[in-house]
Amino acid sequence: MSPSTPLGTGESTLRADIVEVGRRMYARGYTASNDGNISVRLGADRLLMTPKSVCKGFMTPDMMCITDLDGRKLQGERDPSSEMLMHLEVYRQRADVQAVVHAHPPTATGFAVAGIPLDRAVLAEVLTTLGSIPIAEYATPSTSELPEAVRKYIKAHDGMLLANHGALTVGGDLFSAYYKMETIEHFAKISLVARLLGRENLISRDEVQRLQSLRGSYGIKAPAPICLDDVVADAACQVVQAPESSGARLVAAPSGTGPDGEIRLTYRELSQLIEDAVKSLR
Ligand SMILES: [Zn+2]
């Protein structure tokens, strides 16, 4: 950084914070090689953004680019991230968002590849913070298709999966956006283990409503309410899959048909089916 362009305290802190978040993402395996990108608002009309083609684990504060909200580079020796269009779209749609983080955390991305959204009522912490984590439709990375896919969900969600690609999180500051990425990957790992074990108890509808009311008392700012109506089509709220119950707060998830209509069986159920089929042949 040239000594003729001294950094304001805010800007130098944000540059250092981006370096730190990139280091954590790489150390935790959320990105490989040069994957992923990070940006923050720098005042009303400028963004500070990671450059393209650098490993996020080994960045230095001087590498960042400054762009305007239309993506024109204002400062920086390197070109801004190849996913800049997606970041610009988020800032355009969400005046409250101060930072955007994109990565490819392997377990969450596995759900994105399998086409399974993280929208079941399973963990109270996830329900109160992120609500549900939908999957934005597949789009060719770095093209204008990706911002279009993200636009559908970004008004109501602070985190989403990107089909066959990765995950995207946003927040009121950089660390809040980054921690949501950690929450998504952690939730994906827990969901995967529960499904491998062959049983998943879900939080009931009534309990989900109770958790939603806690958002206010904990001061959690959510962009949209949780919605328990599966029929909602416009993605204007956070659609969560939670079963009805007569008093019980945890209800065994029905195995069988998933939200996409695909039939899913536990290992135990599949073994029983095979056993029965073999018996009937005898
Ligand atoms: Zn990506």
Short mmCIF file of C-alpha atoms and ligand atoms in Angstrom, two decimals:
data_model
loop_
_atom_site.label_atom_id
_atom_site.label_comp_id
_atom_site.label_asym_id
_atom_site.label_seq_id
_atom_site.Cartn_x
_atom_site.Cartn_y
_atom_site.Cartn_z
CA MET A 1 0.00 0.00 0.00
CA SER A 2 1.41 3.33 -1.00
CA PRO A 3 2.21 5.67 1.92
CA SER A 4 0.54 8.45 -0.11
CA THR A 5 -2.85 6.77 0.40
CA PRO A 6 -3.17 6.37 4.16
CA LEU A 7 -5.89 4.05 5.33
CA GLY A 8 -8.67 5.17 7.62
CA THR A 9 -8.91 3.11 10.78
CA GLY A 10 -12.15 1.57 9.57
CA GLU A 11 -10.74 0.54 6.23
CA SER A 12 -7.52 -0.91 7.59
CA THR A 13 -9.48 -2.91 10.18
CA LEU A 14 -11.82 -4.25 7.49
CA ARG A 15 -8.86 -5.25 5.28
CA ALA A 16 -7.32 -7.11 8.21
CA ASP A 17 -10.68 -8.73 9.04
CA ILE A 18 -11.08 -10.01 5.46
CA VAL A 19 -7.58 -11.53 5.66
CA GLU A 20 -8.50 -13.21 8.96
CA VAL A 21 -11.84 -14.59 7.68
CA GLY A 22 -10.11 -15.91 4.52
CA ARG A 23 -7.49 -17.61 6.68
CA ARG A 24 -10.18 -19.27 8.84
CA MET A 25 -12.18 -20.44 5.79
CA TYR A 26 -9.11 -22.02 4.23
CA ALA A 27 -7.93 -23.56 7.53
CA ARG A 28 -11.36 -25.16 8.06
CA GLY A 29 -11.45 -26.56 4.53
CA TYR A 30 -14.33 -24.36 3.37
CA THR A 31 -12.31 -23.45 0.28
CA ALA A 32 -9.67 -25.21 -1.79
CA SER A 33 -7.13 -23.55 -4.04
CA ASN A 34 -8.43 -20.08 -5.01
CA ASP A 35 -12.11 -20.77 -4.24
CA GLY A 36 -14.42 -18.45 -2.35
CA ASN A 37 -14.76 -14.70 -2.01
CA ILE A 38 -15.49 -12.08 0.63
CA SER A 39 -16.71 -8.48 0.51
CA VAL A 40 -17.73 -5.71 2.92
CA ARG A 41 -19.38 -2.31 2.49
CA LEU A 42 -16.94 0.55 2.74
CA GLY A 43 -19.20 3.53 3.30
CA ALA A 44 -22.40 4.18 1.35
CA ASP A 45 -21.22 3.58 -2.19
CA ARG A 46 -18.04 1.50 -2.11
CA LEU A 47 -17.15 -2.15 -1.49
CA LEU A 48 -13.94 -3.75 -0.30
CA MET A 49 -13.56 -7.14 -1.99
CA THR A 50 -11.18 -10.06 -2.29
CA PRO A 51 -9.35 -10.21 -5.63
CA LYS A 52 -9.72 -13.03 -8.15
CA SER A 53 -7.22 -15.89 -8.37
CA VAL A 54 -5.72 -15.80 -4.88
CA CYS A 55 -5.88 -18.45 -2.17
CA LYS A 56 -8.03 -17.09 0.66
CA GLY A 57 -5.70 -18.64 3.21
CA PHE A 58 -2.71 -16.52 2.22
CA MET A 59 -4.04 -13.04 1.53
CA THR A 60 -2.50 -9.77 2.69
CA PRO A 61 -4.46 -6.54 3.41
CA ASP A 62 -3.01 -4.71 0.37
CA MET A 63 -4.45 -7.31 -2.06
CA MET A 64 -8.08 -6.13 -1.70
CA CYS A 65 -9.95 -4.22 -4.41
CA ILE A 66 -12.26 -1.28 -3.92
CA THR A 67 -15.22 -1.09 -6.30
CA ASP A 68 -18.36 0.99 -6.57
CA LEU A 69 -21.80 -0.62 -6.29
CA ASP A 70 -21.85 -1.20 -10.08
CA GLY A 71 -18.62 -3.18 -9.89
CA ARG A 72 -16.29 -0.56 -11.37
CA LYS A 73 -12.83 -0.90 -9.86
CA LEU A 74 -11.78 2.25 -8.03
CA GLN A 75 -8.62 1.06 -6.36
CA GLY A 76 -6.37 -2.01 -6.17
CA GLU A 77 -3.70 -3.62 -8.31
CA ARG A 78 -5.67 -6.83 -8.80
CA ASP A 79 -9.07 -7.44 -10.39
CA PRO A 80 -12.06 -8.05 -8.10
CA SER A 81 -13.51 -11.51 -7.44
CA SER A 82 -14.94 -13.49 -10.35
CA GLU A 83 -18.19 -13.75 -8.32
CA MET A 84 -18.46 -9.96 -7.96
CA LEU A 85 -21.86 -9.93 -9.73
CA MET A 86 -23.34 -12.15 -7.02
CA HIS A 87 -22.00 -9.85 -4.28
CA LEU A 88 -23.33 -6.73 -6.05
CA GLU A 89 -26.77 -8.32 -6.34
CA VAL A 90 -26.88 -9.04 -2.60
CA TYR A 91 -25.99 -5.42 -1.69
CA ARG A 92 -28.58 -4.17 -4.19
CA GLN A 93 -31.34 -6.34 -2.67
CA ARG A 94 -30.41 -5.93 1.01
CA ALA A 95 -29.65 -2.45 2.35
CA ASP A 96 -29.09 -3.99 5.80
CA VAL A 97 -26.26 -6.27 4.65
CA GLN A 98 -22.73 -5.08 5.37
CA ALA A 99 -20.78 -8.19 4.37
CA VAL A 100 -21.02 -11.19 2.02
CA VAL A 101 -19.13 -14.49 2.28
CA HIS A 102 -19.05 -17.26 -0.34
CA ALA A 103 -17.30 -20.62 0.08
CA HIS A 104 -17.56 -24.32 -0.81
CA PRO A 105 -17.75 -26.06 2.59
CA PRO A 106 -17.78 -29.77 1.69
CA THR A 107 -20.70 -31.12 3.75
CA ALA A 108 -23.07 -28.23 3.02
CA THR A 109 -22.00 -28.36 -0.64
CA GLY A 110 -22.73 -32.11 -0.57
CA PHE A 111 -26.34 -31.28 0.38
CA ALA A 112 -26.37 -28.70 -2.44
CA VAL A 113 -25.18 -31.40 -4.86
CA ALA A 114 -27.75 -33.90 -3.57
CA GLY A 115 -30.49 -31.26 -3.95
CA ILE A 116 -31.44 -31.55 -0.25
CA PRO A 117 -32.11 -28.16 1.38
CA LEU A 118 -31.27 -27.68 5.07
CA ASP A 119 -34.84 -26.73 5.91
CA ARG A 120 -35.91 -29.26 8.53
CA ALA A 121 -36.65 -28.07 12.06
CA VAL A 122 -33.77 -29.82 13.80
CA LEU A 123 -31.63 -27.41 15.84
CA ALA A 124 -33.06 -24.53 17.91
CA GLU A 125 -30.00 -22.33 17.31
CA VAL A 126 -30.29 -22.68 13.55
CA LEU A 127 -34.03 -21.95 13.63
CA THR A 128 -33.60 -18.77 15.66
CA THR A 129 -30.71 -17.46 13.55
CA LEU A 130 -30.92 -18.64 9.94
CA GLY A 131 -34.43 -20.13 9.95
CA SER A 132 -34.13 -22.29 6.86
CA ILE A 133 -31.33 -22.73 4.32
CA PRO A 134 -32.79 -23.16 0.83
CA ILE A 135 -30.96 -24.11 -2.38
CA ALA A 136 -30.67 -21.50 -5.12
CA GLU A 137 -31.10 -23.06 -8.56
CA TYR A 138 -27.99 -24.14 -10.48
CA ALA A 139 -26.28 -21.34 -12.36
CA THR A 140 -22.99 -21.16 -14.22
CA PRO A 141 -20.46 -19.68 -11.77
CA SER A 142 -19.26 -16.10 -12.41
CA THR A 143 -22.05 -15.40 -14.95
CA SER A 144 -25.13 -13.21 -14.51
CA GLU A 145 -27.12 -16.42 -13.97
CA LEU A 146 -25.80 -16.73 -10.43
CA PRO A 147 -27.10 -13.35 -9.15
CA GLU A 148 -30.46 -14.20 -10.74
CA ALA A 149 -30.59 -17.52 -8.85
CA VAL A 150 -29.60 -15.83 -5.59
CA ARG A 151 -32.15 -13.01 -6.00
CA LYS A 152 -35.07 -15.39 -5.43
CA TYR A 153 -34.01 -16.19 -1.85
CA ILE A 154 -31.78 -13.38 -0.63
CA LYS A 155 -34.56 -11.06 0.57
CA ALA A 156 -35.77 -13.61 3.13
CA HIS A 157 -32.58 -15.54 3.94
CA ASP A 158 -29.16 -14.75 5.43
CA GLY A 159 -27.72 -18.04 4.18
CA MET A 160 -28.37 -20.38 1.26
CA LEU A 161 -26.85 -23.26 -0.63
CA LEU A 162 -26.00 -22.83 -4.31
CA ALA A 163 -26.91 -25.96 -6.29
CA ASN A 164 -23.82 -28.00 -7.26
CA HIS A 165 -21.58 -25.15 -6.18
CA GLY A 166 -21.34 -24.02 -2.54
CA ALA A 167 -22.90 -21.69 0.01
CA LEU A 168 -23.51 -17.97 0.48
CA THR A 169 -23.99 -16.05 3.75
CA VAL A 170 -24.58 -12.38 4.57
CA GLY A 171 -24.57 -10.31 7.74
CA GLY A 172 -24.66 -6.95 9.47
CA ASP A 173 -20.86 -7.19 9.77
CA LEU A 174 -18.15 -9.45 8.35
CA PHE A 175 -17.82 -11.82 11.29
CA SER A 176 -21.59 -12.25 11.53
CA ALA A 177 -21.65 -13.29 7.84
CA TYR A 178 -18.69 -15.64 8.38
CA TYR A 179 -20.17 -17.26 11.50
CA LYS A 180 -23.32 -18.05 9.52
CA MET A 181 -21.08 -19.99 7.09
CA GLU A 182 -19.72 -21.93 10.08
CA THR A 183 -23.28 -22.57 11.31
CA ILE A 184 -24.38 -23.88 7.91
CA GLU A 185 -21.45 -26.31 7.64
CA HIS A 186 -21.88 -27.44 11.25
CA PHE A 187 -25.61 -27.98 10.73
CA ALA A 188 -24.92 -29.91 7.52
CA LYS A 189 -22.50 -32.22 9.36
CA ILE A 190 -25.02 -32.86 12.16
CA SER A 191 -27.82 -33.49 9.66
CA LEU A 192 -25.61 -35.90 7.73
CA VAL A 193 -24.73 -37.88 10.88
CA ALA A 194 -28.40 -38.08 11.97
CA ARG A 195 -29.41 -39.31 8.54
CA LEU A 196 -26.60 -41.86 8.47
CA LEU A 197 -27.77 -43.11 11.86
CA GLY A 198 -31.15 -43.60 10.23
CA ARG A 199 -33.33 -41.49 12.48
CA GLU A 200 -34.08 -37.79 12.72
CA ASN A 201 -36.34 -36.30 15.39
CA LEU A 202 -37.79 -32.97 14.32
CA ILE A 203 -38.88 -30.00 16.42
CA SER A 204 -42.67 -29.68 16.36
CA ARG A 205 -44.56 -26.79 14.76
CA ASP A 206 -45.61 -25.36 18.12
CA GLU A 207 -42.05 -25.42 19.41
CA VAL A 208 -40.81 -23.74 16.21
CA GLN A 209 -43.34 -20.93 16.81
CA ARG A 210 -42.03 -20.60 20.38
CA LEU A 211 -38.43 -20.42 19.13
CA GLN A 212 -39.39 -17.81 16.57
CA SER A 213 -40.83 -15.62 19.32
CA LEU A 214 -37.44 -15.79 21.06
CA ARG A 215 -35.78 -13.99 18.15
CA GLY A 216 -37.12 -10.71 19.48
CA SER A 217 -36.00 -11.28 23.05
CA TYR A 218 -32.49 -12.28 21.92
CA GLY A 219 -32.28 -9.29 19.57
CA ILE A 220 -31.79 -11.54 16.53
CA LYS A 221 -32.47 -9.62 13.34
CA ALA A 222 -33.96 -11.96 10.74
CA PRO A 223 -34.85 -10.71 7.25
CA ALA A 224 -38.16 -12.63 7.23
CA PRO A 225 -40.35 -14.71 9.53
CA ILE A 226 -40.33 -18.50 9.68
CA CYS A 227 -43.21 -19.89 7.69
CA LEU A 228 -44.62 -23.33 8.39
CA ASP A 229 -46.87 -23.46 5.38
CA ASP A 230 -45.29 -25.79 2.85
CA VAL A 231 -47.41 -24.31 0.08
CA VAL A 232 -45.64 -20.92 0.03
CA ALA A 233 -44.14 -20.55 -3.40
CA ASP A 234 -42.62 -17.08 -3.57
CA ALA A 235 -39.81 -17.67 -1.04
CA ALA A 236 -40.89 -14.51 0.83
CA CYS A 237 -40.44 -16.23 4.18
CA GLN A 238 -38.22 -18.90 5.69
CA VAL A 239 -40.04 -22.15 4.96
CA VAL A 240 -39.27 -24.75 7.64
CA GLN A 241 -40.36 -28.40 7.61
CA ALA A 242 -41.81 -29.06 11.07
CA PRO A 243 -44.40 -31.72 11.95
CA GLU A 244 -47.71 -31.21 13.76
CA SER A 245 -47.81 -32.86 17.14
CA SER A 246 -50.23 -33.31 20.01
CA GLY A 247 -48.01 -31.88 22.73
CA ALA A 248 -44.67 -33.60 22.08
CA ARG A 249 -41.94 -31.13 21.22
CA LEU A 250 -39.88 -33.68 19.27
CA VAL A 251 -41.44 -35.87 16.59
CA ALA A 252 -39.74 -38.66 14.63
CA ALA A 253 -39.34 -37.50 11.05
CA PRO A 254 -41.41 -39.65 8.76
CA SER A 255 -39.02 -41.68 6.69
CA GLY A 256 -40.35 -42.38 3.26
CA THR A 257 -41.08 -39.44 1.06
CA GLY A 258 -38.74 -36.46 1.21
CA PRO A 259 -39.73 -32.92 0.23
CA ASP A 260 -38.70 -33.60 -3.36
CA GLY A 261 -41.00 -36.64 -3.58
CA GLU A 262 -38.07 -39.04 -3.57
CA ILE A 263 -38.59 -42.15 -1.43
CA ARG A 264 -35.97 -42.41 1.30
CA LEU A 265 -35.55 -45.42 3.56
CA THR A 266 -33.36 -45.88 6.61
CA TYR A 267 -30.79 -48.67 6.53
CA ARG A 268 -32.99 -50.64 8.95
CA GLU A 269 -36.08 -50.27 6.75
CA LEU A 270 -34.15 -51.20 3.63
CA SER A 271 -32.69 -54.31 5.32
CA GLN A 272 -36.19 -55.34 6.42
CA LEU A 273 -37.54 -54.93 2.90
CA ILE A 274 -34.75 -57.04 1.45
CA GLU A 275 -35.26 -59.68 4.14
CA ASP A 276 -39.01 -59.81 3.45
CA ALA A 277 -38.42 -60.04 -0.29
CA VAL A 278 -35.96 -62.91 0.16
CA LYS A 279 -38.43 -64.71 2.45
CA SER A 280 -41.24 -64.36 -0.09
CA LEU A 281 -39.07 -66.03 -2.72
CA ARG A 282 -38.47 -69.12 -0.60
ZN ZN B 1 -17.78 -20.56 -5.75
#
